[in-house]
Structure formats: structure tokens, C-alpha cells
């Protein structure tokens, strides 16, 4: 496995359709390995689709995508074991499964067929739970946790894969403010460990209190990509979110 | 004691008991995945749709349960395919194919000289008349499916909890989906021998749904589901013997009794949404 490639993710003229509808248009991006990247954009901008296409869940219709320098074939994804953290609302909260078991699922891919978890896997699961400060709740059923705690467990599951690349889809959405802040603090810690982190959020406030190396302003296509100080200017934000900065919509009525 | 041993002096009761126990273990285990993936409707659809397979088997002079198995696996694949490729919701795909298949079954039966007792056997089960070859099929299918589930436990668990995440981890999501459908199909046909195609859903959903009231982990859920299934099968069979009630019905009613006790006594929330909810896969 080669994680020394300078770019974790590279898009080149990448398009993505859902049926007849174009979701992503002419995406060109090079995300350096080890960077912490925020994808911002309004609802329906294609943030989730961008994350899912990196995760291999949504195929592109045109153009190319490379993960650590290679096209994301099933074999390559199997070798990489990307740490994908889906939106919390998609998780089955009634499923009879403990916190520990959820995180152990992260070892399924790396283990491969016919193998049962060994000492190393249990150690990794405990380590991942420790990292997200959830080890003390490891025997709880997942459904009995708060939203913030569930999100931490999903992050721990992604960590248990030992992936160098973490993809987080709206990790703070639906959480209360302290939980949101603690999730972003956790992201900082993980970034400090040298992982590449790509986080989608529709919450502009998040990028104010959290440091990203790069911001992708997305609205079906990349409006801007660069360090926050270059990208976060009112003109770009207005274009991305299709609002003016005073918060009024560009609907022509201006009332 | 005599109450328990007396029926067992008859070979047909011995076979019935072994068959019912095997079927209970099989349906309860697969049933766990059925309720977790919210596939109860597909179980019912396959059971009803299998009528055509049994009718074809009858017309061709094949062993009914071998013909039924092959046909119903095909039906399950077709439902999965229609759902995936034609972008029809799974409910709709099941609705279309099971009713079509059942209509085909009824049409075939109406053209042939099916004896009413035969038809009754398929619809309501005939555990008391299981032959030794049928018993071998039941045992063979039960062991095969339990081995498959044991070998791929962690993969099926991952798929059942979060198919999307499982796919990212490199697991063959579609393959696991179809494998589960095929196992449900075989289970349904095999189980229809004891409780009949109309009541198969009872064994597929009720023991697992009762166990769901008591457990927070999948292993415990499976263990309890099998336990409840076994109690239903054994108690149901004895009730059937002593009170002269149709065996399929008494097994289904016993399991319903366990479910009722479970929702009254269990400390957990009753998530009827999962039990009666339609598939979301």
C-alpha cells in the first residue's frame, strides 16, 4: 500500500449524474495527503455525492478520480479500507448491537473472509474507542447513546479500519453546540495524527471555529478551492450559497 | 411424562418432531436477518409465490420441495433484480411478482387433478406426513444455511447493520443481498412443509420479533429467537396431537403467544415499526 503519494484524492474533469440529473459538474481538485479539508455548500450542492464518490459508493459518469494515485477499483478500495463516516441519520438506531460490536465492524474489511477477530483487532477497537473517549460505554447498545456519542462511535469505527483517509459526511449536523464542538476537537486530534480528513458541512459557522487547511466551496461544481483566508471572502460565499451576505436571497424581489 | 413420550412411539410423530425442530432453528435464525433488514414482506411474498413452484414440481412429477426450492430462489432473484434494475420499490417488486407467481400456481393447479388434500398440505402444512426423503431435504437445507451464516457471520452482520459501510469496506453488497434472498427462499420452501405456505411468515418473523424484545445484541437475539422457535414448534406439535388441531396453525399460534408474553413482560421498547415495517433495502 502506498500512502506516500502526495495527493490523497485527485479529481479531473469529474462528472456525476443521478439518472438524468447532473449532481456534480467538471470537478477538478487535488487534495494533498495529510490535509484537513472542509467541503461547504448549501443543501443539494452535491457534498454528500462528492464524499460518496470518493468512498466508491457513487460512480462518476465522466472524468477521472484517483485515491492515493490510483483509480478506485474495488481491489484498491479493499486495500485502502477508507474510513467513511456516513450521516448519522442513516444509521439504524434500533439495531441490537453494542458500541464495541459497531467498532469491530470496522475490522471486517481488513480481516477478510473466513477470519475471526484476533488480539490485534480487539486492541485496535479499544484504541479507537479510547481515542473518541467512548471506551467506558463500550458495552452499551448503540441506540441508547446520545447523537454526539453515536457520532463518536461511527468515527471510532472508521478509525478501526486504520485508514489514512477519513471521510465525514455532516458529522456535526443535528448535534447540540457542545457536541458539535467536541466532534471538531476530535477531528483536530485525528488530523494531528497525520490523517487526511475530508469533512462535508452545510454549516458555515463550523468553519469559523474550526481550522481547515483547505476549503472546497461546492455548488455542483467547485466554486473555489484553497486555504480559508483566500476562499472565505463574501463574493465566493455568496456565489456558493446563492445568498447575499446580509442573508437575503437573490430571488429578484429583494423584500 | 407419558404425555410427552406417548406420541413419540409413532414414527410419523418422531419425523414430525425432528422436522419441526430443524425448521424452527432455520426459520428463527434467518428470521433474525429478516426482521433486522425489514424483509418480512419478502418472506411472505416468496412463501405465497412458491405455490407455482410446487405446482410445477407436481406437474413434472419432481420432488415438490426440490422444484419449489429452485423456483423460489429464482423468484427471489427476480424480485431483487426488478427492484434494482427497474428502480421499482422492493414492496412493489414483491407485490407484482408474488401475486403473478401465485396466480400462475392457481392456474396450474386448476388445470390438473390436484387432490384437495394435497393442496391443503401445501397451504396449511403437513408436518405429520413428512416422508424420510423430505426430512433429509429439511435437515440438509438447515445445516447448509447455518454453515453459510456461520462462515460469513461478520459479513452478514455488517451488511445487515449498514449495507453502505459494508460496501465501502469492500464487501460485495449486492452478492450478500442476493445470498440472503436465496437463503430466505430456501427457508420458506422448507418451512412450508411444516406450517404451510400461508403460515411460513409466522415462523420467519414471530420468534425473532419476540427475541427482539429481550435483547440488545445480535448473538443473544439469534439465540433467543431459536429458543422461542423451538418452544413454538415442540409445544405446538404436542398441542396439535392432543387437541387435534392443524399442526401448522398450532405452531404459529404458540409462537404468537410467546410474542404476546414478550411484549407484555419485556423491559424493552416495542419497536413494531421494525416488525411490521416494510423493507428499506
Short mmCIF file of C-alpha atoms in Angstrom, two decimals:
data_model
loop_
_atom_site.label_atom_id
_atom_site.label_comp_id
_atom_site.label_asym_id
_atom_site.label_seq_id
_atom_site.Cartn_x
_atom_site.Cartn_y
_atom_site.Cartn_z
CA UNK A 1 0.00 0.00 0.00
CA UNK A 2 1.41 3.36 -0.96
CA UNK A 3 0.28 6.23 1.21
CA UNK A 4 3.30 8.28 0.29
CA UNK A 5 1.58 9.60 -2.76
CA UNK A 6 1.45 13.40 -2.37
CA UNK A 7 -2.27 13.56 -3.10
CA UNK A 8 -4.87 11.63 -1.18
CA UNK A 9 -7.61 12.46 -3.68
CA UNK A 10 -7.46 13.81 -7.23
CA UNK A 11 -10.45 14.68 -9.36
CA UNK A 12 -10.02 15.54 -13.01
CA UNK A 13 -12.97 16.79 -15.07
CA UNK A 14 -15.16 14.57 -12.92
CA UNK A 15 -18.90 14.45 -13.58
CA UNK A 16 -21.58 12.58 -11.70
CA UNK A 17 -25.19 12.03 -12.69
CA UNK A 18 -28.16 10.59 -10.88
CA UNK A 19 -30.47 9.39 -13.64
CA UNK A 20 -30.81 12.37 -15.94
CA UNK A 21 -29.89 14.87 -13.28
CA UNK A 22 -26.38 16.21 -13.09
CA UNK A 23 -25.18 16.26 -9.47
CA UNK A 24 -21.51 17.10 -9.93
CA UNK A 25 -20.09 19.00 -12.87
CA UNK A 26 -16.50 19.25 -14.01
CA UNK A 27 -14.84 18.73 -10.64
CA UNK A 28 -11.10 19.41 -10.60
CA UNK A 29 -9.36 19.02 -7.26
CA UNK A 30 -6.09 17.87 -5.81
CA UNK A 31 -6.24 17.21 -2.09
CA UNK A 32 -2.79 16.85 -0.54
CA UNK A 33 -2.25 13.92 1.80
CA UNK A 34 -2.30 14.94 5.44
CA UNK A 35 -4.53 17.95 4.97
CA UNK A 36 -7.78 18.73 6.71
CA UNK A 37 -10.36 19.76 4.16
CA UNK A 38 -13.83 21.20 4.62
CA UNK A 39 -16.45 20.94 1.89
CA UNK A 40 -19.05 23.66 2.26
CA UNK A 41 -22.11 24.39 0.22
CA UNK A 42 -25.88 24.61 0.54
CA UNK A 43 -28.20 21.62 0.74
CA UNK A 44 -28.29 19.82 -2.59
CA UNK A 45 -24.89 21.16 -3.64
CA UNK A 46 -23.53 17.64 -4.05
CA UNK A 47 -21.37 17.50 -0.91
CA UNK A 48 -22.57 14.03 0.06
CA UNK A 49 -22.21 12.85 -3.53
CA UNK A 50 -18.63 14.12 -3.63
CA UNK A 51 -17.84 12.25 -0.39
CA UNK A 52 -19.64 9.13 -1.62
CA UNK A 53 -17.84 9.14 -4.94
CA UNK A 54 -14.52 9.17 -3.06
CA UNK A 55 -15.83 6.32 -0.90
CA UNK A 56 -16.70 4.41 -4.06
CA UNK A 57 -20.44 4.38 -3.42
CA UNK A 58 -21.38 6.58 -6.35
CA UNK A 59 -19.75 6.02 -9.74
CA UNK A 60 -18.72 9.00 -11.81
CA UNK A 61 -20.18 9.40 -15.27
CA UNK A 62 -17.18 11.14 -16.84
CA UNK A 63 -13.66 12.18 -15.94
CA UNK A 64 -11.26 10.57 -13.53
CA UNK A 65 -10.86 10.11 -9.80
CA UNK A 66 -7.75 8.81 -8.11
CA UNK A 67 -7.25 7.84 -4.48
CA UNK A 68 -3.60 7.86 -3.44
CA UNK A 69 -2.64 7.91 -7.09
CA UNK A 70 -4.78 5.02 -8.30
CA UNK A 71 -8.21 4.62 -9.80
CA UNK A 72 -10.56 3.44 -7.05
CA UNK A 73 -11.20 -0.10 -8.24
CA UNK A 74 -12.79 -2.50 -5.79
CA UNK A 75 -9.39 -4.11 -5.14
CA UNK A 76 -7.80 -0.76 -4.39
CA UNK A 77 -10.60 0.25 -2.08
CA UNK A 78 -10.32 -3.10 -0.34
CA UNK A 79 -6.63 -2.49 0.19
CA UNK A 80 -7.19 1.09 1.36
CA UNK A 81 -10.19 0.49 3.67
CA UNK A 82 -11.35 4.08 3.58
CA UNK A 83 -12.65 5.47 6.83
CA UNK A 84 -16.11 6.59 5.78
CA UNK A 85 -18.42 8.12 8.38
CA UNK A 86 -21.93 8.41 6.91
CA UNK A 87 -24.56 10.88 8.03
CA UNK A 88 -25.80 9.94 11.47
CA UNK A 89 -29.41 9.93 10.36
CA UNK A 90 -28.70 6.99 8.04
CA UNK A 91 -27.67 4.79 10.96
CA UNK A 92 -30.11 2.10 12.14
CA UNK A 93 -30.56 3.12 15.76
CA UNK A 94 -32.86 0.19 16.61
CA UNK A 95 -30.29 -2.40 15.60
CA UNK A 96 -29.38 -4.69 18.50
CA UNK A 97 -25.65 -4.06 18.56
CA UNK A 98 -23.24 -2.76 21.17
CA UNK A 99 -20.78 0.10 20.81
CA UNK A 100 -17.90 -2.37 20.81
CA UNK A 101 -19.50 -4.51 18.11
CA UNK A 102 -20.10 -1.47 15.89
CA UNK A 103 -16.43 -0.51 16.09
CA UNK A 104 -15.40 -4.11 15.46
CA UNK A 105 -17.34 -3.94 12.19
CA UNK A 106 -14.58 -1.61 11.06
CA UNK A 107 -12.24 -4.60 11.19
CA UNK A 108 -14.42 -6.70 8.86
CA UNK A 109 -12.83 -5.38 5.68
CA UNK A 110 -9.20 -5.54 6.83
CA UNK A 111 -9.71 -9.04 8.25
CA UNK A 112 -11.06 -10.52 5.03
CA UNK A 113 -13.14 -13.65 4.54
CA UNK A 114 -13.25 -16.53 6.99
CA UNK A 115 -11.15 -14.81 9.65
CA UNK A 116 -12.36 -14.00 13.11
CA UNK A 117 -11.06 -11.01 15.07
CA UNK A 118 -7.84 -11.69 16.96
CA UNK A 119 -5.91 -9.93 19.69
CA UNK A 120 -4.71 -7.20 17.34
CA UNK A 121 -8.26 -6.41 16.24
CA UNK A 122 -9.57 -6.18 19.80
CA UNK A 123 -6.64 -3.95 20.67
CA UNK A 124 -7.36 -1.68 17.70
CA UNK A 125 -11.05 -1.46 18.62
CA UNK A 126 -10.20 -0.47 22.19
CA UNK A 127 -7.64 2.01 20.97
CA UNK A 128 -10.17 3.59 18.58
CA UNK A 129 -12.79 3.81 21.34
CA UNK A 130 -10.23 5.37 23.65
CA UNK A 131 -9.39 7.96 21.01
CA UNK A 132 -13.00 9.10 20.76
CA UNK A 133 -13.42 8.80 24.56
CA UNK A 134 -16.12 6.16 24.35
CA UNK A 135 -14.31 3.19 25.87
CA UNK A 136 -16.29 3.46 29.12
CA UNK A 137 -19.54 2.94 27.19
CA UNK A 138 -18.32 0.04 25.05
CA UNK A 139 -21.00 -2.40 26.20
CA UNK A 140 -23.93 -0.04 25.71
CA UNK A 141 -26.37 -0.71 22.88
CA UNK A 142 -25.80 1.90 20.19
CA UNK A 143 -29.43 3.03 20.36
CA UNK A 144 -29.08 4.13 23.98
CA UNK A 145 -26.44 6.76 23.23
CA UNK A 146 -26.90 10.46 22.53
CA UNK A 147 -26.40 11.70 18.97
CA UNK A 148 -22.95 13.07 19.76
CA UNK A 149 -21.90 9.77 21.30
CA UNK A 150 -23.24 7.80 18.35
CA UNK A 151 -21.25 10.03 16.02
CA UNK A 152 -18.11 9.31 18.04
CA UNK A 153 -18.74 5.59 17.76
CA UNK A 154 -19.07 5.88 13.97
CA UNK A 155 -15.80 7.79 13.89
CA UNK A 156 -14.19 5.09 16.02
CA UNK A 157 -15.40 2.50 13.54
CA UNK A 158 -13.73 4.45 10.74
CA UNK A 159 -10.54 4.69 12.82
CA UNK A 160 -10.54 0.95 13.42
CA UNK A 161 -10.01 0.44 9.69
CA UNK A 162 -6.62 2.19 10.11
CA UNK A 163 -7.40 4.20 7.01
CA UNK A 164 -5.09 7.11 6.22
CA UNK A 165 -8.12 8.93 4.79
CA UNK A 166 -11.23 9.83 6.76
CA UNK A 167 -14.41 10.96 5.01
CA UNK A 168 -17.01 12.58 7.23
CA UNK A 169 -20.43 13.45 5.89
CA UNK A 170 -22.02 16.20 8.00
CA UNK A 171 -20.51 14.90 11.25
CA UNK A 172 -21.94 17.69 13.39
CA UNK A 173 -25.37 18.08 11.84
CA UNK A 174 -28.23 17.58 14.27
CA UNK A 175 -25.99 17.76 17.33
CA UNK A 176 -26.14 20.35 20.10
CA UNK A 177 -23.43 23.03 20.21
CA UNK A 178 -21.16 21.37 22.82
CA UNK A 179 -21.32 18.06 20.93
CA UNK A 180 -20.56 19.83 17.65
CA UNK A 181 -17.54 21.49 19.21
CA UNK A 182 -16.28 18.24 20.67
CA UNK A 183 -16.61 16.49 17.30
CA UNK A 184 -14.50 19.21 15.68
CA UNK A 185 -11.97 18.98 18.52
CA UNK A 186 -11.80 15.26 17.81
CA UNK A 187 -11.25 15.98 14.10
CA UNK A 188 -8.33 18.21 15.12
CA UNK A 189 -6.80 15.41 17.16
CA UNK A 190 -7.14 12.95 14.28
CA UNK A 191 -5.65 15.46 11.88
CA UNK A 192 -2.73 15.78 14.29
CA UNK A 193 -2.19 12.04 13.84
CA UNK A 194 -1.35 12.67 10.18
CA UNK A 195 -4.60 11.54 8.60
CA UNK A 196 -6.16 13.21 5.60
CA UNK A 197 -9.60 14.38 6.67
CA UNK A 198 -12.38 15.46 4.35
CA UNK A 199 -15.47 16.81 6.05
CA UNK A 200 -18.67 17.97 4.42
CA UNK A 201 -20.81 20.52 6.21
CA UNK A 202 -23.58 22.90 5.31
CA UNK A 203 -22.92 24.82 8.50
CA UNK A 204 -20.92 27.93 7.76
CA UNK A 205 -20.37 28.54 11.47
CA UNK A 206 -18.32 25.34 11.65
CA UNK A 207 -15.57 26.77 9.51
CA UNK A 208 -15.36 29.80 11.76
CA UNK A 209 -14.43 27.90 14.88
CA UNK A 210 -12.62 25.04 13.25
CA UNK A 211 -9.40 25.27 11.35
CA UNK A 212 -9.28 23.66 7.93
CA UNK A 213 -6.18 23.68 5.74
CA UNK A 214 -8.35 23.91 2.67
CA UNK A 215 -11.93 24.78 1.95
CA UNK A 216 -13.86 23.49 -1.04
CA UNK A 217 -16.81 25.74 -1.88
CA UNK A 218 -19.13 23.43 -3.74
CA UNK A 219 -22.31 24.04 -5.60
CA UNK A 220 -22.45 21.25 -8.16
CA UNK A 221 -19.09 22.39 -9.32
CA UNK A 222 -16.10 23.74 -7.42
CA UNK A 223 -16.70 27.46 -6.89
CA UNK A 224 -13.43 27.87 -5.05
CA UNK A 225 -10.71 25.69 -3.53
CA UNK A 226 -7.90 26.94 -1.33
CA UNK A 227 -6.82 27.96 2.15
CA UNK A 228 -9.67 29.51 4.19
CA UNK A 229 -8.19 33.03 4.16
CA UNK A 230 -8.24 33.03 0.36
CA UNK A 231 -11.56 31.29 -0.14
CA UNK A 232 -13.73 32.70 2.61
CA UNK A 233 -14.48 36.03 1.06
CA UNK A 234 -18.00 37.30 0.75
CA UNK A 235 -18.08 37.05 -3.03
CA UNK A 236 -17.29 33.32 -3.00
CA UNK A 237 -19.69 32.61 -0.16
CA UNK A 238 -22.44 34.48 -1.96
CA UNK A 239 -21.83 32.54 -5.12
CA UNK A 240 -21.70 29.18 -3.31
CA UNK A 241 -24.76 29.63 -1.17
CA UNK A 242 -26.62 31.83 -3.66
CA UNK A 243 -27.40 34.35 -0.95
CA UNK A 244 -26.07 37.76 -0.33
CA UNK A 245 -24.06 38.12 2.79
CA UNK A 246 -26.81 40.00 4.62
CA UNK A 247 -28.81 36.85 4.34
CA UNK A 248 -31.31 37.84 1.68
CA UNK A 249 -31.92 35.51 -1.20
CA UNK A 250 -31.19 36.51 -4.74
CA UNK A 251 -34.73 35.95 -5.84
CA UNK A 252 -35.19 39.28 -7.52
CA UNK A 253 -37.89 40.52 -5.17
CA UNK A 254 -35.42 41.80 -2.60
CA UNK A 255 -38.01 42.32 0.13
CA UNK B 1 -44.01 -37.89 31.42
CA UNK B 2 -46.21 -40.22 29.48
CA UNK B 3 -47.86 -37.20 27.96
CA UNK B 4 -44.54 -36.40 26.35
CA UNK B 5 -43.38 -39.87 25.35
CA UNK B 6 -46.69 -41.29 24.23
CA UNK B 7 -46.90 -39.53 20.85
CA UNK B 8 -43.28 -40.43 20.11
CA UNK B 9 -44.00 -44.13 19.75
CA UNK B 10 -45.32 -43.29 16.30
CA UNK B 11 -42.72 -42.93 13.57
CA UNK B 12 -44.69 -40.13 11.94
CA UNK B 13 -44.55 -38.14 15.18
CA UNK B 14 -40.81 -38.72 15.52
CA UNK B 15 -40.25 -37.48 11.99
CA UNK B 16 -42.61 -34.57 12.56
CA UNK B 17 -40.75 -33.56 15.70
CA UNK B 18 -37.32 -33.72 14.08
CA UNK B 19 -38.62 -31.82 11.04
CA UNK B 20 -40.34 -29.18 13.15
CA UNK B 21 -37.23 -28.68 15.29
CA UNK B 22 -34.97 -28.29 12.25
CA UNK B 23 -37.40 -25.90 10.63
CA UNK B 24 -37.72 -23.88 13.83
CA UNK B 25 -33.95 -23.49 14.10
CA UNK B 26 -33.68 -22.49 10.43
CA UNK B 27 -36.58 -20.03 10.31
CA UNK B 28 -35.62 -18.37 13.59
CA UNK B 29 -32.03 -17.83 12.53
CA UNK B 30 -32.87 -16.48 9.07
CA UNK B 31 -35.81 -14.66 10.65
CA UNK B 32 -33.35 -12.62 12.69
CA UNK B 33 -31.97 -11.14 9.48
CA UNK B 34 -35.48 -10.84 8.06
CA UNK B 35 -36.65 -8.55 10.85
CA UNK B 36 -33.36 -6.64 11.05
CA UNK B 37 -33.37 -5.90 7.32
CA UNK B 38 -37.16 -5.41 7.42
CA UNK B 39 -37.76 -8.16 4.89
CA UNK B 40 -40.89 -9.70 6.41
CA UNK B 41 -42.90 -8.88 3.33
CA UNK B 42 -40.43 -10.60 1.03
CA UNK B 43 -40.67 -13.73 3.19
CA UNK B 44 -44.41 -13.72 2.84
CA UNK B 45 -44.24 -12.94 -0.87
CA UNK B 46 -41.82 -15.78 -1.53
CA UNK B 47 -43.90 -18.19 0.50
CA UNK B 48 -47.07 -17.41 -1.42
CA UNK B 49 -45.23 -17.22 -4.72
CA UNK B 50 -43.69 -20.65 -4.14
CA UNK B 51 -47.10 -22.18 -4.85
CA UNK B 52 -46.30 -22.04 -8.57
CA UNK B 53 -43.02 -23.86 -7.97
CA UNK B 54 -44.79 -26.61 -6.06
CA UNK B 55 -47.45 -26.88 -8.78
CA UNK B 56 -44.77 -27.14 -11.48
CA UNK B 57 -43.00 -29.79 -9.46
CA UNK B 58 -46.25 -31.69 -9.14
CA UNK B 59 -46.95 -31.48 -12.88
CA UNK B 60 -43.44 -32.60 -13.80
CA UNK B 61 -43.52 -35.37 -11.24
CA UNK B 62 -40.45 -34.00 -9.41
CA UNK B 63 -39.93 -33.90 -5.69
CA UNK B 64 -42.07 -30.94 -4.75
CA UNK B 65 -39.62 -29.36 -2.40
CA UNK B 66 -36.68 -29.56 -4.76
CA UNK B 67 -38.79 -27.99 -7.52
CA UNK B 68 -40.15 -25.48 -5.04
CA UNK B 69 -36.67 -24.51 -3.87
CA UNK B 70 -35.31 -23.96 -7.35
CA UNK B 71 -38.36 -21.99 -8.41
CA UNK B 72 -38.47 -19.84 -5.29
CA UNK B 73 -34.76 -18.99 -5.39
CA UNK B 74 -35.40 -17.83 -8.97
CA UNK B 75 -38.36 -15.79 -7.80
CA UNK B 76 -36.25 -14.18 -5.06
CA UNK B 77 -33.52 -13.26 -7.55
CA UNK B 78 -36.12 -11.84 -9.89
CA UNK B 79 -37.59 -9.68 -7.12
CA UNK B 80 -34.12 -8.42 -6.25
CA UNK B 81 -33.34 -7.77 -9.91
CA UNK B 82 -36.59 -5.97 -10.63
CA UNK B 83 -36.05 -3.79 -7.58
CA UNK B 84 -32.51 -2.93 -8.58
CA UNK B 85 -32.71 -2.55 -12.34
CA UNK B 86 -36.23 -1.27 -12.91
CA UNK B 87 -35.97 1.11 -9.94
CA UNK B 88 -39.23 -0.29 -8.62
CA UNK B 89 -39.51 -0.16 -4.83
CA UNK B 90 -38.91 -3.50 -3.18
CA UNK B 91 -42.52 -3.58 -1.91
CA UNK B 92 -43.83 -3.09 -5.40
CA UNK B 93 -41.47 -5.66 -6.90
CA UNK B 94 -42.60 -8.20 -4.31
CA UNK B 95 -46.26 -7.29 -4.81
CA UNK B 96 -46.04 -7.71 -8.58
CA UNK B 97 -44.06 -10.93 -8.64
CA UNK B 98 -45.65 -12.78 -5.76
CA UNK B 99 -49.18 -12.19 -6.97
CA UNK B 100 -48.22 -13.11 -10.55
CA UNK B 101 -46.49 -16.24 -9.35
CA UNK B 102 -49.36 -17.20 -7.10
CA UNK B 103 -51.80 -16.67 -9.98
CA UNK B 104 -49.62 -18.97 -12.08
CA UNK B 105 -49.74 -21.54 -9.30
CA UNK B 106 -53.52 -21.34 -9.03
CA UNK B 107 -53.85 -21.57 -12.83
CA UNK B 108 -51.65 -24.67 -12.98
CA UNK B 109 -53.44 -26.31 -10.11
CA UNK B 110 -56.82 -25.63 -11.67
CA UNK B 111 -55.81 -27.43 -14.88
CA UNK B 112 -54.52 -30.52 -13.17
CA UNK B 113 -56.17 -33.07 -11.00
CA UNK B 114 -54.76 -31.90 -7.73
CA UNK B 115 -56.43 -33.56 -4.82
CA UNK B 116 -57.86 -31.17 -2.30
CA UNK B 117 -55.89 -32.85 0.49
CA UNK B 118 -52.66 -32.21 -1.43
CA UNK B 119 -53.45 -28.56 -1.82
CA UNK B 120 -54.37 -28.34 1.84
CA UNK B 121 -50.98 -29.77 2.67
CA UNK B 122 -49.17 -27.04 0.74
CA UNK B 123 -51.30 -24.25 2.07
CA UNK B 124 -51.54 -25.25 5.70
CA UNK B 125 -48.62 -27.61 6.15
CA UNK B 126 -48.47 -31.31 6.74
CA UNK B 127 -45.73 -31.89 9.24
CA UNK B 128 -47.38 -35.12 10.34
CA UNK B 129 -46.95 -36.62 6.89
CA UNK B 130 -43.28 -35.73 6.31
CA UNK B 131 -41.51 -38.57 4.49
CA UNK B 132 -37.93 -39.54 5.22
CA UNK B 133 -36.68 -38.02 1.94
CA UNK B 134 -38.43 -34.75 2.79
CA UNK B 135 -36.81 -34.88 6.20
CA UNK B 136 -33.40 -35.24 4.59
CA UNK B 137 -34.06 -32.15 2.47
CA UNK B 138 -35.13 -30.21 5.55
CA UNK B 139 -32.05 -31.26 7.51
CA UNK B 140 -29.74 -30.70 4.56
CA UNK B 141 -31.06 -27.19 3.94
CA UNK B 142 -30.92 -26.31 7.62
CA UNK B 143 -27.32 -27.43 8.03
CA UNK B 144 -26.19 -25.78 4.78
CA UNK B 145 -27.72 -22.43 5.68
CA UNK B 146 -26.42 -22.50 9.25
CA UNK B 147 -22.92 -23.24 7.96
CA UNK B 148 -23.12 -20.38 5.45
CA UNK B 149 -24.32 -17.98 8.14
CA UNK B 150 -21.59 -19.18 10.49
CA UNK B 151 -18.82 -18.78 7.91
CA UNK B 152 -19.95 -15.32 6.81
CA UNK B 153 -21.36 -14.11 10.11
CA UNK B 154 -19.34 -10.91 10.31
CA UNK B 155 -20.07 -10.05 6.67
CA UNK B 156 -23.83 -10.59 7.05
CA UNK B 157 -23.81 -8.65 10.31
CA UNK B 158 -22.05 -5.73 8.63
CA UNK B 159 -24.42 -5.88 5.67
CA UNK B 160 -27.47 -6.06 7.94
CA UNK B 161 -26.38 -3.13 10.10
CA UNK B 162 -25.13 -0.83 7.37
CA UNK B 163 -25.01 -2.02 3.74
CA UNK B 164 -23.35 1.20 2.59
CA UNK B 165 -20.49 0.98 5.05
CA UNK B 166 -20.09 -2.70 4.19
CA UNK B 167 -19.70 -1.74 0.55
CA UNK B 168 -17.04 0.85 1.36
CA UNK B 169 -15.18 -1.87 3.27
CA UNK B 170 -15.04 -3.82 0.01
CA UNK B 171 -17.76 -6.36 0.79
CA UNK B 172 -19.95 -7.45 -2.14
CA UNK B 173 -23.13 -5.70 -1.04
CA UNK B 174 -25.23 -7.00 -3.95
CA UNK B 175 -23.87 -10.50 -3.50
CA UNK B 176 -24.74 -10.52 0.19
CA UNK B 177 -28.19 -9.15 -0.61
CA UNK B 178 -28.90 -11.89 -3.16
CA UNK B 179 -27.41 -14.57 -0.91
CA UNK B 180 -29.76 -13.50 1.87
CA UNK B 181 -32.72 -13.54 -0.53
CA UNK B 182 -31.77 -17.03 -1.73
CA UNK B 183 -31.50 -18.30 1.83
CA UNK B 184 -34.88 -16.79 2.68
CA UNK B 185 -36.32 -18.53 -0.41
CA UNK B 186 -34.96 -21.94 0.61
CA UNK B 187 -36.08 -21.41 4.20
CA UNK B 188 -39.57 -20.51 3.10
CA UNK B 189 -39.98 -23.59 0.92
CA UNK B 190 -38.51 -25.93 3.51
CA UNK B 191 -40.60 -24.43 6.30
CA UNK B 192 -43.77 -24.56 4.23
CA UNK B 193 -43.66 -28.30 4.71
CA UNK B 194 -44.38 -27.94 8.40
CA UNK B 195 -46.59 -24.89 8.65
CA UNK B 196 -47.75 -24.41 5.07
CA UNK B 197 -47.03 -21.52 2.74
CA UNK B 198 -49.69 -19.36 4.32
CA UNK B 199 -48.18 -19.55 7.79
CA UNK B 200 -44.47 -19.51 6.96
CA UNK B 201 -44.23 -15.81 7.75
CA UNK B 202 -45.24 -16.64 11.31
CA UNK B 203 -42.13 -18.75 11.85
CA UNK B 204 -39.96 -16.34 9.91
CA UNK B 205 -40.92 -13.26 11.90
CA UNK B 206 -42.56 -14.06 15.23
CA UNK B 207 -39.75 -15.87 17.11
CA UNK B 208 -37.18 -13.26 16.02
CA UNK B 209 -39.58 -10.42 16.80
CA UNK B 210 -40.23 -11.87 20.26
CA UNK B 211 -36.49 -12.24 20.86
CA UNK B 212 -36.00 -8.65 19.71
CA UNK B 213 -37.97 -7.54 22.76
CA UNK B 214 -35.39 -9.11 25.05
CA UNK B 215 -32.01 -8.49 23.50
CA UNK B 216 -29.55 -5.77 22.69
CA UNK B 217 -27.07 -7.91 20.84
CA UNK B 218 -27.38 -9.93 17.68
CA UNK B 219 -25.97 -13.14 19.16
CA UNK B 220 -28.42 -13.06 22.05
CA UNK B 221 -31.19 -12.16 19.64
CA UNK B 222 -30.41 -15.20 17.48
CA UNK B 223 -30.10 -17.49 20.47
CA UNK B 224 -33.45 -16.39 21.91
CA UNK B 225 -35.14 -16.49 18.51
CA UNK B 226 -34.06 -20.10 18.09
CA UNK B 227 -35.18 -20.90 21.63
CA UNK B 228 -38.60 -19.33 21.04
CA UNK B 229 -38.85 -21.07 17.68
CA UNK B 230 -38.08 -24.42 19.27
CA UNK B 231 -40.62 -23.91 22.04
CA UNK B 232 -43.23 -22.94 19.44
CA UNK B 233 -42.50 -25.99 17.30
CA UNK B 234 -42.42 -28.54 20.10
CA UNK B 235 -45.29 -27.19 22.19
CA UNK B 236 -47.29 -26.51 19.04
CA UNK B 237 -46.81 -30.05 17.83
CA UNK B 238 -47.96 -31.58 21.11
CA UNK B 239 -50.97 -29.28 21.26
CA UNK B 240 -51.76 -30.37 17.73
CA UNK B 241 -51.50 -34.03 18.73
CA UNK B 242 -53.62 -33.86 21.87
CA UNK B 243 -56.23 -31.37 20.76
CA UNK B 244 -56.38 -32.50 17.17
CA UNK B 245 -55.64 -29.04 15.78
CA UNK B 246 -53.88 -28.47 12.42
CA UNK B 247 -50.18 -28.61 13.33
CA UNK B 248 -49.12 -25.53 11.32
CA UNK B 249 -51.76 -23.43 13.00
CA UNK B 250 -50.94 -24.61 16.50
CA UNK B 251 -47.20 -23.92 15.95
CA UNK B 252 -47.95 -20.42 14.63
CA UNK B 253 -50.37 -19.70 17.47
CA UNK B 254 -47.89 -20.87 20.09
CA UNK B 255 -45.26 -18.52 18.70
CA UNK B 256 -47.81 -15.71 18.70
CA UNK B 257 -48.45 -16.49 22.38
CA UNK B 258 -44.73 -16.13 23.10
CA UNK B 259 -44.70 -12.82 21.26
CA UNK B 260 -47.63 -11.56 23.31
CA UNK B 261 -45.93 -12.53 26.57
CA UNK B 262 -42.72 -10.90 25.33
CA UNK B 263 -44.26 -7.52 24.59
CA UNK B 264 -46.10 -7.52 27.90
CA UNK B 265 -43.19 -8.61 30.07
CA UNK B 266 -40.08 -7.42 28.26
CA UNK B 267 -38.27 -4.41 29.64
CA UNK B 268 -37.59 -3.05 26.17
CA UNK B 269 -39.32 -0.70 23.87
CA UNK B 270 -41.62 -2.37 21.42
CA UNK B 271 -40.40 -1.41 18.03
CA UNK B 272 -43.35 -2.53 16.00
CA UNK B 273 -42.04 -0.35 13.21
CA UNK B 274 -39.27 -2.86 12.61
CA UNK B 275 -41.51 -5.88 12.79
CA UNK B 276 -44.28 -4.67 10.58
CA UNK B 277 -42.33 -2.02 8.68
CA UNK B 278 -41.70 -2.51 5.02
CA UNK B 279 -38.29 -3.19 3.64
CA UNK B 280 -35.90 -0.31 3.24
CA UNK B 281 -33.16 -2.16 1.42
#
